[in-house]
Coordinates of C-alpha atoms in Angstrom, one line a residue:
Chain A
X229 CA -17.4 33.6 62.6
X230 CA -17.9 34.1 66.3
X231 CA -21.3 34.8 67.7
X232 CA -21.7 37.6 70.2
X233 CA -21.6 37.3 74.0
X234 CA -24.7 35.5 75.2
X235 CA -27.1 37.5 77.4
X236 CA -30.6 36.1 77.6
X237 CA -31.9 38.9 79.8
X238 CA -30.6 41.7 77.6
X239 CA -31.9 40.0 74.5
X240 CA -35.4 40.0 75.9
X241 CA -35.1 43.6 77.2
X242 CA -34.0 44.9 73.8
X243 CA -36.8 43.0 72.1
X244 CA -39.4 44.5 74.4
X245 CA -38.1 48.0 73.8
X246 CA -38.2 47.4 70.1
X247 CA -41.8 46.0 70.2
X248 CA -43.0 48.9 72.3
X249 CA -41.6 51.4 69.9
X250 CA -43.2 49.5 67.0
X251 CA -46.6 49.8 68.8
X252 CA -46.0 53.5 69.4
X253 CA -45.1 54.1 65.8
X254 CA -48.2 52.1 64.6
X255 CA -50.6 54.1 66.8
X256 CA -49.3 57.5 66.0
X257 CA -48.0 56.9 62.5
X258 CA -49.7 57.7 59.1
X259 CA -50.1 55.4 56.1
X260 CA -46.4 55.7 55.0
X261 CA -44.8 55.1 58.4
X262 CA -47.1 52.1 58.9
X263 CA -46.0 50.8 55.5
X264 CA -42.3 51.4 56.5
X265 CA -43.0 49.7 59.8
X266 CA -44.4 46.7 58.1
X267 CA -41.4 46.5 55.8
X268 CA -39.1 46.7 58.7
X269 CA -40.9 43.9 60.6
X270 CA -40.7 41.6 57.6
X271 CA -37.0 42.4 57.2
X272 CA -36.6 41.7 60.9
X273 CA -38.0 38.3 60.4
X274 CA -35.6 37.7 57.5
X275 CA -32.7 39.1 59.6
X276 CA -33.6 36.8 62.5
X277 CA -33.7 33.8 60.2
X278 CA -30.2 34.7 59.0
X279 CA -29.1 35.5 62.5
X280 CA -30.2 32.1 63.8
X281 CA -28.3 30.4 60.9
X282 CA -25.1 32.4 61.3
X283 CA -25.2 32.8 65.1
X284 CA -26.2 29.3 66.1
X285 CA -25.4 27.2 63.1
X286 CA -22.3 29.1 62.2
X287 CA -23.3 29.1 58.6
X288 CA -23.2 32.4 56.7
X289 CA -25.6 32.2 53.8
X290 CA -25.3 34.7 50.9
X291 CA -28.3 33.3 49.1
X292 CA -31.0 33.4 51.7
X293 CA -33.1 35.7 49.6
X294 CA -33.9 32.6 47.6
X295 CA -36.1 31.5 50.5
X296 CA -37.8 34.9 50.6
X297 CA -38.5 34.2 46.9
X298 CA -39.7 30.7 47.6
X299 CA -42.1 31.9 50.2
X300 CA -43.4 34.8 48.1
X301 CA -43.8 32.8 44.9
X302 CA -45.5 29.9 46.6
X303 CA -47.9 32.3 48.3
X304 CA -48.6 34.0 45.0
X305 CA -49.2 30.7 43.2
X306 CA -51.3 29.1 45.9
X307 CA -53.5 32.2 46.1
X308 CA -53.8 33.0 42.4
X309 CA -53.9 29.6 40.8
X310 CA -55.4 27.5 43.6
X311 CA -57.6 30.1 45.4
X312 CA -56.4 29.1 48.8
X313 CA -57.1 31.3 51.8
X314 CA -54.2 33.9 52.2
X315 CA -53.5 32.9 55.8
X316 CA -53.3 29.3 54.9
X317 CA -51.0 30.3 52.0
X318 CA -48.6 31.8 54.5
X319 CA -48.7 28.6 56.6
X320 CA -48.1 26.5 53.5
X321 CA -45.3 28.7 52.4
X322 CA -43.6 28.1 55.8
X323 CA -44.0 24.3 55.3
X324 CA -42.6 24.5 51.7
X325 CA -39.7 26.6 52.9
X326 CA -39.0 24.2 55.7
X327 CA -39.0 21.2 53.3
X328 CA -36.9 22.8 50.6
X329 CA -34.6 24.3 53.1
X330 CA -34.1 21.0 54.9
X331 CA -33.4 19.2 51.6
X332 CA -31.0 21.8 50.3
X333 CA -29.4 22.0 53.8
X334 CA -28.9 18.2 53.7
X335 CA -26.8 18.5 50.6
X336 CA -24.8 21.7 51.4
X337 CA -24.1 21.5 55.2
X338 CA -21.3 19.2 54.7
X339 CA -19.4 22.2 53.3
X340 CA -18.5 24.9 55.7
X341 CA -17.0 28.4 56.0
X342 CA -16.2 29.9 52.7
X343 CA -17.4 27.0 50.7
X344 CA -20.8 27.4 52.2
X345 CA -20.8 31.1 51.3
X346 CA -19.9 30.3 47.7
X347 CA -22.5 27.6 47.3
X348 CA -25.3 29.6 48.9
X349 CA -24.5 32.6 46.7
X350 CA -24.5 30.4 43.6
X351 CA -27.8 28.8 44.6
X352 CA -29.4 32.1 45.3
X353 CA -28.3 33.7 42.0
X354 CA -29.6 30.6 40.2
X355 CA -33.0 30.8 41.8
X356 CA -33.1 34.5 40.9
X357 CA -32.3 34.0 37.2
X358 CA -34.6 31.0 37.1
X359 CA -37.5 33.0 38.4
X360 CA -36.6 35.8 36.0
X361 CA -36.9 33.6 33.0
X362 CA -39.7 31.3 34.0
X363 CA -43.0 32.0 32.4
X364 CA -45.1 30.2 35.0
X365 CA -43.6 32.6 37.7
X366 CA -44.4 35.6 35.5
X367 CA -40.9 36.2 34.3
X368 CA -39.4 39.6 35.0
X369 CA -42.9 41.0 35.6
X370 CA -43.6 38.7 38.5
X371 CA -47.1 37.9 39.8
X372 CA -49.6 40.5 41.0
X373 CA -53.0 40.5 42.7
X374 CA -52.0 38.9 46.0
X375 CA -54.4 39.8 48.8
X376 CA -53.9 39.9 52.5
X377 CA -55.8 37.6 54.8
X378 CA -58.9 38.3 56.8
X379 CA -58.6 37.1 60.3
X380 CA -61.2 37.2 63.2
X381 CA -63.4 39.5 61.2
X382 CA -60.5 42.0 60.7
X383 CA -59.5 43.0 57.2
X384 CA -55.8 43.1 57.2
X385 CA -55.8 45.3 54.1
X386 CA -56.1 48.1 56.7
X387 CA -52.4 49.0 57.4
X388 CA -53.0 49.5 61.1
X389 CA -54.2 45.9 61.5
X390 CA -51.6 44.4 59.2
X391 CA -48.8 45.9 61.2
X392 CA -50.2 44.4 64.3
X393 CA -50.6 41.1 62.6
X394 CA -46.9 41.3 61.5
X395 CA -45.9 42.3 65.0
X396 CA -47.7 39.3 66.6
X397 CA -45.9 37.0 64.1
X398 CA -42.6 38.7 65.0
X399 CA -43.2 38.0 68.7
X400 CA -44.1 34.4 67.9
X401 CA -41.0 33.8 65.7
X402 CA -38.8 35.5 68.3
X403 CA -40.2 33.3 71.1
X404 CA -39.7 30.3 68.9
X405 CA -36.1 31.1 68.0
X406 CA -35.3 32.1 71.5
X407 CA -36.7 28.8 72.8
X408 CA -34.7 26.8 70.1
X409 CA -31.6 28.8 71.0
X410 CA -31.9 27.7 74.7
X411 CA -33.0 24.2 73.8
X412 CA -30.8 21.1 73.5
X413 CA -30.8 21.7 69.7
X414 CA -29.4 25.2 70.2
X415 CA -26.8 24.0 72.6
X416 CA -25.8 21.3 70.1
X417 CA -25.5 23.9 67.4
X418 CA -23.3 26.0 69.7
X419 CA -21.1 23.0 70.3
X420 CA -20.9 22.2 66.5
X421 CA -20.0 25.8 65.7
X422 CA -17.2 25.7 68.2
X423 CA -15.8 22.3 67.4
X424 CA -17.8 20.1 65.0
X425 CA -15.2 17.3 65.1
X426 CA -15.6 16.9 68.8
X427 CA -19.4 16.8 68.6
X428 CA -19.1 14.1 65.9
X429 CA -16.7 12.0 68.0
X430 CA -19.2 12.3 71.0
X431 CA -21.8 10.7 68.8
X432 CA -23.7 13.9 67.9
X433 CA -25.2 13.9 64.4
X434 CA -23.7 17.1 63.1
X435 CA -25.3 16.8 59.7
X436 CA -28.8 16.4 61.1
X437 CA -28.6 19.3 63.5
X438 CA -27.1 21.6 60.9
X439 CA -29.7 20.7 58.2
X440 CA -32.4 21.1 60.8
X441 CA -31.2 24.6 61.6
X442 CA -31.0 25.4 57.9
X443 CA -34.5 24.2 57.5
X444 CA -35.8 26.3 60.4
X445 CA -34.0 29.3 59.1
X446 CA -35.4 28.7 55.6
X447 CA -38.9 28.3 56.9
X448 CA -38.8 31.7 58.7
X449 CA -37.3 33.4 55.6
X450 CA -40.1 31.8 53.6
X451 CA -42.6 33.3 56.0
X452 CA -41.0 36.7 55.6
X453 CA -41.2 36.3 51.8
X454 CA -44.9 35.3 52.0
X455 CA -45.7 38.3 54.2
X456 CA -43.7 40.6 51.8
X457 CA -45.8 39.4 48.9
X458 CA -49.0 40.1 50.8
X459 CA -47.7 43.5 51.9
X460 CA -47.0 44.7 48.4
X461 CA -49.7 42.7 46.6
X462 CA -47.2 41.4 44.1
X463 CA -44.0 39.5 43.8
X464 CA -41.1 40.0 41.4
X465 CA -37.8 38.2 40.9
X466 CA -36.1 41.2 42.6
X467 CA -37.0 39.8 46.0
X468 CA -34.5 37.0 45.5
X469 CA -31.7 39.2 44.2
X470 CA -28.3 38.8 45.8
X471 CA -28.4 42.4 47.1
X472 CA -31.4 41.4 49.3
X473 CA -29.3 38.5 50.8
X474 CA -26.5 40.9 51.2
X475 CA -28.6 43.5 53.0
X476 CA -29.8 40.7 55.4
X477 CA -26.2 39.9 56.1
X478 CA -25.4 43.5 56.6
X479 CA -28.3 43.8 59.0
X480 CA -27.1 40.9 61.2
X481 CA -23.5 42.1 61.2
X482 CA -24.5 45.6 62.1
X483 CA -26.8 44.2 64.8
X484 CA -24.4 41.6 66.1
X485 CA -24.4 38.0 65.0
X486 CA -26.2 35.6 67.2
X487 CA -28.0 38.2 69.4
X488 CA -31.5 37.6 67.8
X489 CA -32.9 41.0 69.0
X490 CA -29.8 42.7 67.8
X491 CA -30.7 41.4 64.3
X492 CA -34.0 43.3 64.6
X493 CA -32.2 46.4 65.6
X494 CA -29.8 45.9 62.7
X495 CA -32.8 45.6 60.4
X496 CA -34.3 48.8 61.8
X497 CA -31.1 50.8 61.4
X498 CA -30.1 49.5 58.0
X499 CA -33.5 49.9 56.5
X500 CA -34.1 53.4 57.8
X501 CA -30.6 54.5 56.7
X502 CA -31.2 53.0 53.3
X503 CA -34.7 54.5 53.0
X504 CA -33.5 58.0 54.0
X505 CA -30.2 58.0 52.1
X506 CA -31.7 56.7 48.9
X507 CA -34.0 59.7 49.0
X508 CA -31.1 62.2 49.5
X509 CA -28.3 60.8 47.3
X510 CA -28.1 58.1 44.6
X511 CA -24.8 56.7 45.8
X512 CA -26.2 55.1 49.0
X513 CA -24.8 51.7 48.0
X514 CA -21.3 53.2 48.3
X515 CA -22.1 54.5 51.8
X516 CA -23.6 51.2 52.8
X517 CA -20.6 49.2 51.5
X518 CA -18.2 51.5 53.2
X519 CA -20.1 51.5 56.4
X520 CA -20.4 47.8 56.3
X521 CA -16.6 47.4 55.9
X522 CA -16.0 49.8 58.8
X523 CA -18.4 47.7 61.0
X524 CA -16.7 44.5 60.0
X525 CA -13.3 46.0 60.8
X526 CA -13.9 47.9 64.0
X527 CA -17.3 47.0 65.5
X528 CA -16.8 43.2 66.0
X529 CA -20.0 42.6 67.9
X530 CA -22.1 45.3 66.1
X531 CA -24.6 47.4 67.9
X532 CA -25.3 44.6 70.3
X533 CA -21.7 44.9 71.5
X534 CA -22.1 48.6 72.1
X535 CA -25.3 48.1 74.1
X536 CA -23.7 45.4 76.1
X537 CA -20.8 47.7 76.9
X538 CA -23.2 50.5 77.8
X539 CA -25.1 48.2 80.1
X540 CA -21.9 47.0 81.9
X541 CA -20.7 50.6 82.2
X542 CA -24.0 51.5 83.9
X543 CA -23.8 48.6 86.3
X544 CA -20.2 49.4 87.2
X545 CA -21.0 53.0 88.0
X546 CA -24.0 52.4 90.1
Chain B
X288 CA -24.2 24.3 14.3
X289 CA -22.5 21.8 16.4
X290 CA -19.0 23.1 15.8
X291 CA -20.2 26.6 16.5
X292 CA -21.5 25.5 19.9
X293 CA -18.3 23.7 20.8
X294 CA -16.3 26.8 20.0
X295 CA -18.7 29.0 21.9
X296 CA -18.4 26.6 24.9
X297 CA -14.6 26.7 24.6
X298 CA -14.6 30.5 24.4
X299 CA -16.8 30.7 27.5
X300 CA -14.6 28.1 29.3
X301 CA -11.5 30.1 28.6
X302 CA -13.1 33.3 30.0
X303 CA -14.1 31.4 33.1
X304 CA -10.6 30.0 33.3
X305 CA -9.0 33.5 33.3
X306 CA -11.3 34.4 36.1
X307 CA -11.1 31.4 38.3
X308 CA -7.4 30.7 38.1
X309 CA -6.5 33.8 40.2
X310 CA -9.3 33.2 42.6
X311 CA -8.4 29.6 43.2
X312 CA -4.7 30.1 43.8
X313 CA -5.3 33.0 46.1
X314 CA -7.8 30.8 47.9
X315 CA -5.1 28.1 48.2
X316 CA -2.6 30.5 49.6
X317 CA -4.6 32.5 52.1
X318 CA -7.8 30.5 52.6
X319 CA -10.0 33.4 51.8
X320 CA -12.0 34.1 48.7
X321 CA -12.2 37.5 47.2
X322 CA -15.9 38.1 46.5
X323 CA -14.9 41.3 44.7
X324 CA -13.2 39.3 42.0
X325 CA -16.2 39.9 39.7
X326 CA -15.9 43.6 40.4
X327 CA -12.4 43.6 39.1
X328 CA -13.6 41.8 36.0
X329 CA -16.2 44.6 35.6
X330 CA -13.6 47.3 36.2
X331 CA -11.3 45.7 33.6
X332 CA -14.1 46.0 31.1
X333 CA -14.9 49.6 32.1
X334 CA -11.3 50.8 32.1
X335 CA -10.9 49.1 28.7
X336 CA -14.0 51.0 27.5
X337 CA -12.5 54.3 28.6
X338 CA -9.1 53.6 27.0
X339 CA -10.8 52.5 23.9
X340 CA -13.0 55.6 23.8
X341 CA -10.1 58.0 24.2
X342 CA -7.5 56.3 22.1
X343 CA -9.7 54.5 19.6
X344 CA -7.5 51.5 19.9
X345 CA -8.7 48.2 21.3
X346 CA -5.1 47.0 21.7
X347 CA -4.1 49.7 24.0
X348 CA -7.2 48.8 26.1
X349 CA -6.3 45.2 25.9
X350 CA -2.8 45.8 27.3
X351 CA -3.5 48.5 29.8
X352 CA -6.8 47.5 31.4
X353 CA -5.4 44.3 32.9
X354 CA -2.4 46.3 34.2
X355 CA -4.8 48.8 35.8
X356 CA -6.8 46.1 37.5
X357 CA -3.6 44.4 38.7
X358 CA -2.5 47.7 40.2
X359 CA -5.9 48.1 41.8
X360 CA -5.6 44.6 43.2
X361 CA -2.1 45.4 44.6
X362 CA -3.5 48.5 46.3
X363 CA -6.4 46.6 47.7
X364 CA -4.0 44.0 49.1
X365 CA -1.7 46.6 50.6
X366 CA -4.5 48.7 52.1
X367 CA -7.1 46.1 53.2
X368 CA -5.9 42.6 53.2
X369 CA -2.5 43.2 54.8
X370 CA -4.3 45.2 57.4
X371 CA -6.6 42.5 58.4
X372 CA -4.5 39.4 58.0
X373 CA -4.8 38.3 61.6
X374 CA -8.6 38.6 61.6
X375 CA -10.5 35.4 61.0
X376 CA -11.0 34.4 57.4
X377 CA -14.8 34.8 57.5
X378 CA -14.5 38.5 58.4
X379 CA -12.1 39.0 55.5
X380 CA -14.6 37.4 53.1
X381 CA -17.3 39.7 54.4
X382 CA -15.1 42.6 53.8
X383 CA -14.7 41.7 50.2
X384 CA -18.5 41.5 50.1
X385 CA -18.7 45.2 51.1
X386 CA -16.3 45.9 48.3
X387 CA -18.8 44.6 45.7
X388 CA -21.3 47.4 46.8
X389 CA -18.6 50.0 46.6
X390 CA -17.4 48.8 43.2
X391 CA -20.9 48.7 41.8
X392 CA -21.8 52.2 42.8
X393 CA -18.4 53.6 41.8
X394 CA -18.9 52.2 38.3
X395 CA -22.4 53.8 38.2
X396 CA -21.0 57.2 39.3
X397 CA -18.1 57.2 37.0
X398 CA -19.5 55.6 33.8
X399 CA -23.3 56.0 34.3
X400 CA -25.8 53.2 34.6
X401 CA -26.2 52.8 30.8
X402 CA -24.8 49.7 29.2
X403 CA -22.0 50.3 26.7
X404 CA -20.4 48.3 23.9
X405 CA -16.9 48.0 22.4
X406 CA -16.5 47.4 18.7
X407 CA -14.6 44.3 17.7
X408 CA -11.0 45.3 16.6
X409 CA -10.7 45.5 12.8
X410 CA -8.2 42.6 12.7
X411 CA -11.0 40.2 13.8
X412 CA -14.0 41.9 12.3
X413 CA -14.5 39.3 9.6
X414 CA -16.0 35.9 10.4
X415 CA -14.1 32.8 9.3
X416 CA -15.2 29.6 7.6
X417 CA -14.7 26.5 9.7
X418 CA -16.0 23.2 8.2
X419 CA -18.6 25.1 6.3
X420 CA -19.8 27.1 9.2
X421 CA -19.1 30.8 9.6
X422 CA -17.7 31.8 13.0
X423 CA -16.6 35.1 14.4
X424 CA -12.8 35.3 14.5
X425 CA -12.8 37.4 17.6
X426 CA -14.1 34.5 19.6
X427 CA -11.3 32.4 18.3
X428 CA -9.0 35.1 19.6
X429 CA -10.5 34.9 23.0
X430 CA -9.9 31.2 23.0
X431 CA -6.3 31.8 22.0
X432 CA -5.8 34.3 24.8
X433 CA -7.1 31.7 27.3
X434 CA -4.9 29.0 26.0
X435 CA -1.8 31.3 26.0
X436 CA -2.4 32.3 29.6
X437 CA -2.9 28.6 30.5
X438 CA 0.3 27.6 28.9
X439 CA 2.3 30.4 30.5
X440 CA 0.8 29.7 33.9
X441 CA 1.4 26.0 33.5
X442 CA 5.1 26.6 32.6
X443 CA 5.6 29.1 35.4
X444 CA 3.9 27.0 38.1
X445 CA 5.3 23.6 37.1
X446 CA 8.7 24.3 35.6
X447 CA 10.2 27.3 37.5
X448 CA 11.5 27.8 41.0
X449 CA 9.0 30.6 41.5
X450 CA 6.2 28.3 40.6
X451 CA 7.5 25.6 42.9
X452 CA 7.5 28.1 45.7
X453 CA 3.8 29.0 45.0
X454 CA 2.8 25.4 44.9
X455 CA 4.7 24.7 48.2
X456 CA 2.9 27.7 49.9
X457 CA -0.4 26.4 48.8
X458 CA 0.3 22.9 50.1
X459 CA 1.8 23.9 53.4
X460 CA 2.0 27.5 54.3
X461 CA 4.0 27.1 57.6
X462 CA 6.5 24.6 56.4
X463 CA 7.2 26.8 53.3
X464 CA 7.8 29.8 55.5
X465 CA 10.1 27.8 57.7
X466 CA 12.1 26.8 54.7
X467 CA 12.7 30.4 53.9
X468 CA 10.1 31.1 51.3
X469 CA 8.7 34.6 51.5
X470 CA 5.0 33.5 51.4
X471 CA 3.9 37.1 52.0
X472 CA 5.6 38.3 48.8
X473 CA 4.2 35.3 46.9
X474 CA 0.7 36.0 48.1
X475 CA 1.0 39.7 47.1
X476 CA 2.1 38.9 43.6
X477 CA -0.4 36.1 43.1
X478 CA -3.2 38.3 44.3
X479 CA -2.2 41.1 41.9
X480 CA -1.8 38.7 39.1
X481 CA -5.2 37.2 39.7
X482 CA -6.8 40.6 39.7
X483 CA -4.9 41.4 36.5
X484 CA -6.3 38.2 34.9
X485 CA -9.8 39.1 36.0
X486 CA -9.3 42.5 34.3
X487 CA -8.0 40.7 31.2
X488 CA -11.1 38.5 31.1
X489 CA -13.2 41.6 31.4
X490 CA -11.6 43.5 28.6
X491 CA -11.4 40.5 26.2
X492 CA -15.1 39.6 26.5
X493 CA -16.3 43.2 26.4
X494 CA -16.7 43.2 22.6
X495 CA -18.8 40.1 22.9
X496 CA -21.0 40.7 25.9
X497 CA -20.9 44.5 26.3
X498 CA -20.1 46.5 29.3
X499 CA -22.6 47.1 32.0
X500 CA -23.0 47.5 35.8
X501 CA -24.1 44.1 37.1
X502 CA -21.9 42.1 34.8
X503 CA -19.8 41.4 37.9
X504 CA -22.2 39.2 39.8
X505 CA -23.2 37.1 36.8
X506 CA -19.6 36.1 36.4
X507 CA -18.8 35.9 40.1
X508 CA -21.3 33.2 40.6
X509 CA -20.1 31.1 37.7
X510 CA -16.5 31.6 38.8
X511 CA -17.3 30.5 42.4
X512 CA -19.0 27.4 41.0
X513 CA -15.8 26.7 38.9
X514 CA -13.6 27.0 42.0
X515 CA -15.9 24.8 44.1
X516 CA -16.3 22.2 41.4
X517 CA -12.6 22.2 40.3
X518 CA -11.3 22.2 43.9
X519 CA -9.5 25.2 45.2
X520 CA -5.8 25.7 45.0
X521 CA -5.1 23.9 41.7
X522 CA -4.5 25.1 38.2
X523 CA -5.8 21.8 36.9
X524 CA -8.9 22.1 38.9
X525 CA -9.5 25.6 37.5
X526 CA -9.1 24.4 34.0
X527 CA -11.2 21.2 34.3
X528 CA -13.9 23.1 36.3
X529 CA -14.0 25.9 33.7
X530 CA -14.3 23.4 30.8
X531 CA -17.0 21.5 32.6
X532 CA -19.1 24.5 33.6
X533 CA -18.5 26.2 30.2
X534 CA -19.6 23.2 28.3
X535 CA -22.5 22.3 30.6
X536 CA -23.8 25.8 30.4
X537 CA -23.5 26.3 26.7
X538 CA -25.0 22.9 25.8
X539 CA -27.5 23.1 28.6
X540 CA -28.8 26.2 26.9
X541 CA -29.0 24.5 23.6
X542 CA -30.6 21.2 24.6
X543 CA -32.7 22.4 27.6
X544 CA -33.2 26.1 27.2
X545 CA -35.8 26.1 30.0
X546 CA -33.4 24.5 32.5
X547 CA -30.4 26.6 31.5
X548 CA -29.1 27.3 35.0
X549 CA -30.4 24.1 36.6
X550 CA -28.0 22.0 34.6
X551 CA -25.0 23.8 36.1
X552 CA -26.6 23.5 39.5
X553 CA -27.1 19.8 39.0
X554 CA -23.6 19.3 37.9
X555 CA -22.3 21.2 40.9
X556 CA -24.5 19.3 43.3
X557 CA -23.5 15.9 41.8
X558 CA -19.8 16.7 42.1
X559 CA -20.2 18.0 45.7
X560 CA -22.1 14.9 46.7
X561 CA -19.4 12.6 45.4
X562 CA -16.3 14.9 45.9
X563 CA -17.0 17.4 48.6
X564 CA -13.7 19.1 48.2
X565 CA -14.0 19.5 44.4
X566 CA -12.3 17.4 41.8
X567 CA -8.7 18.4 42.1
X568 CA -8.4 19.9 45.5
X569 CA -4.9 20.6 46.7
X570 CA -6.0 21.4 50.2

């Protein structure tokens, strides 16, 4: 799968526009829009983790919701059973996601393309049914009673503050992923995606780079899972269902794979469409599947490609 | 108890075999995997359900549901896959992923979101005594269906000219084309046949597991594991993979009920570590 045309400046511009509109919505919104905004920011984090994996690492994972689940469940267990501070829980969830992601990555990155899709899908579904039947994880009921952190004297149970908290995390993750993309690791990943055999023969450790990127991506997905658990106050196995992984994939394909801020745009568009359509009709999955197929067929670079074309059009006509 | 479990494992393996064989050979031919394969299995069960409801005959459902899914598969191939053949394989796989959503919602719209069941046909309604243990005859019938399909496929693939052409196309697409084999046509028929077999699996297990939306993903995951473990492109791989996963799953559930799915995962991981291409890969 090819990543989109690379444009650092446009990436930042789009990200700033998205952040500004998030702040705007947060200031003027009510309780429900703020909740929706929080959901979208968390999904954006998830979409960015997938985008990094697919766009840089060239690995399309259909089981990434597993790491959402790992993050959410570890936050829940650390908070409920060990009484650890919620903020620390999120940090630990990131570390747990990183370690598990790296270990799983180490085993599965030797496969690629379709094999990778098949294995990640299988792993994700297994995690889901394991969480579903495990008594310690609360079975199908999940775990409830997760609280949000208190930071710098601010109680994040207040939706306005929590959205800002999420937005700050989003900016940090964006800055981190953008830096990794432009770092030697990112360049190596680009090279591996284009021709892994050549990187190998030049002495690059393909496996190490790939599992590192899988670990990074898993850590960010795990952070998103942890925040999702804190947003809702509970976690259920549904969070790691294949449809969630699938929605993440739809988001990055609609946004444009490898564009990072395009993934956020994809998350915004897909989640709002889903949110609004599921209110109106009960066959929104049909619409989503159909729309997704059309994007795959006709809009190869997603919304990012459209924006890029629009930008070039303006420059030419100036 | 032990014989019951062995037979259960065998029945499950045969269902997996019906599902994975189409997928694995199509993968061998066009290097893409149809993620909507589970959807066709589900549709087979649902179409079977409708035929059974209207005609009150399981056997009509048993014959016509697979034909219906084969036709659906043929349409899918003609409309979508032929259209996107020049697109890179990953895009084609994603396309089939979109089909899962469409299939799931269509099923819910047409048949409702309730789960249904099909009664076991009268011929097999009485259990049988095997070495002092009672066992449902219908499950034996499922095993028989699997073995019959296996034998027919083995004969066609290994002993006929048509089968030789299929094997040649799997091994080397371009050379086969150069030697005058119509790989396009082979692909079309194999794809449709694979979809038909998925439908056959759906309708045969419907009296055992019931019919519900969501049965597609459960089976898709196991089928993908079989394809990965067995190695894509080979009949032998599909058979051995199905037996392995069928037995590991059934006995895993008996011996370590808590770790039911972990045992399959462990089996898959072990095989992938030692044989990254699967056990009998032809690629």
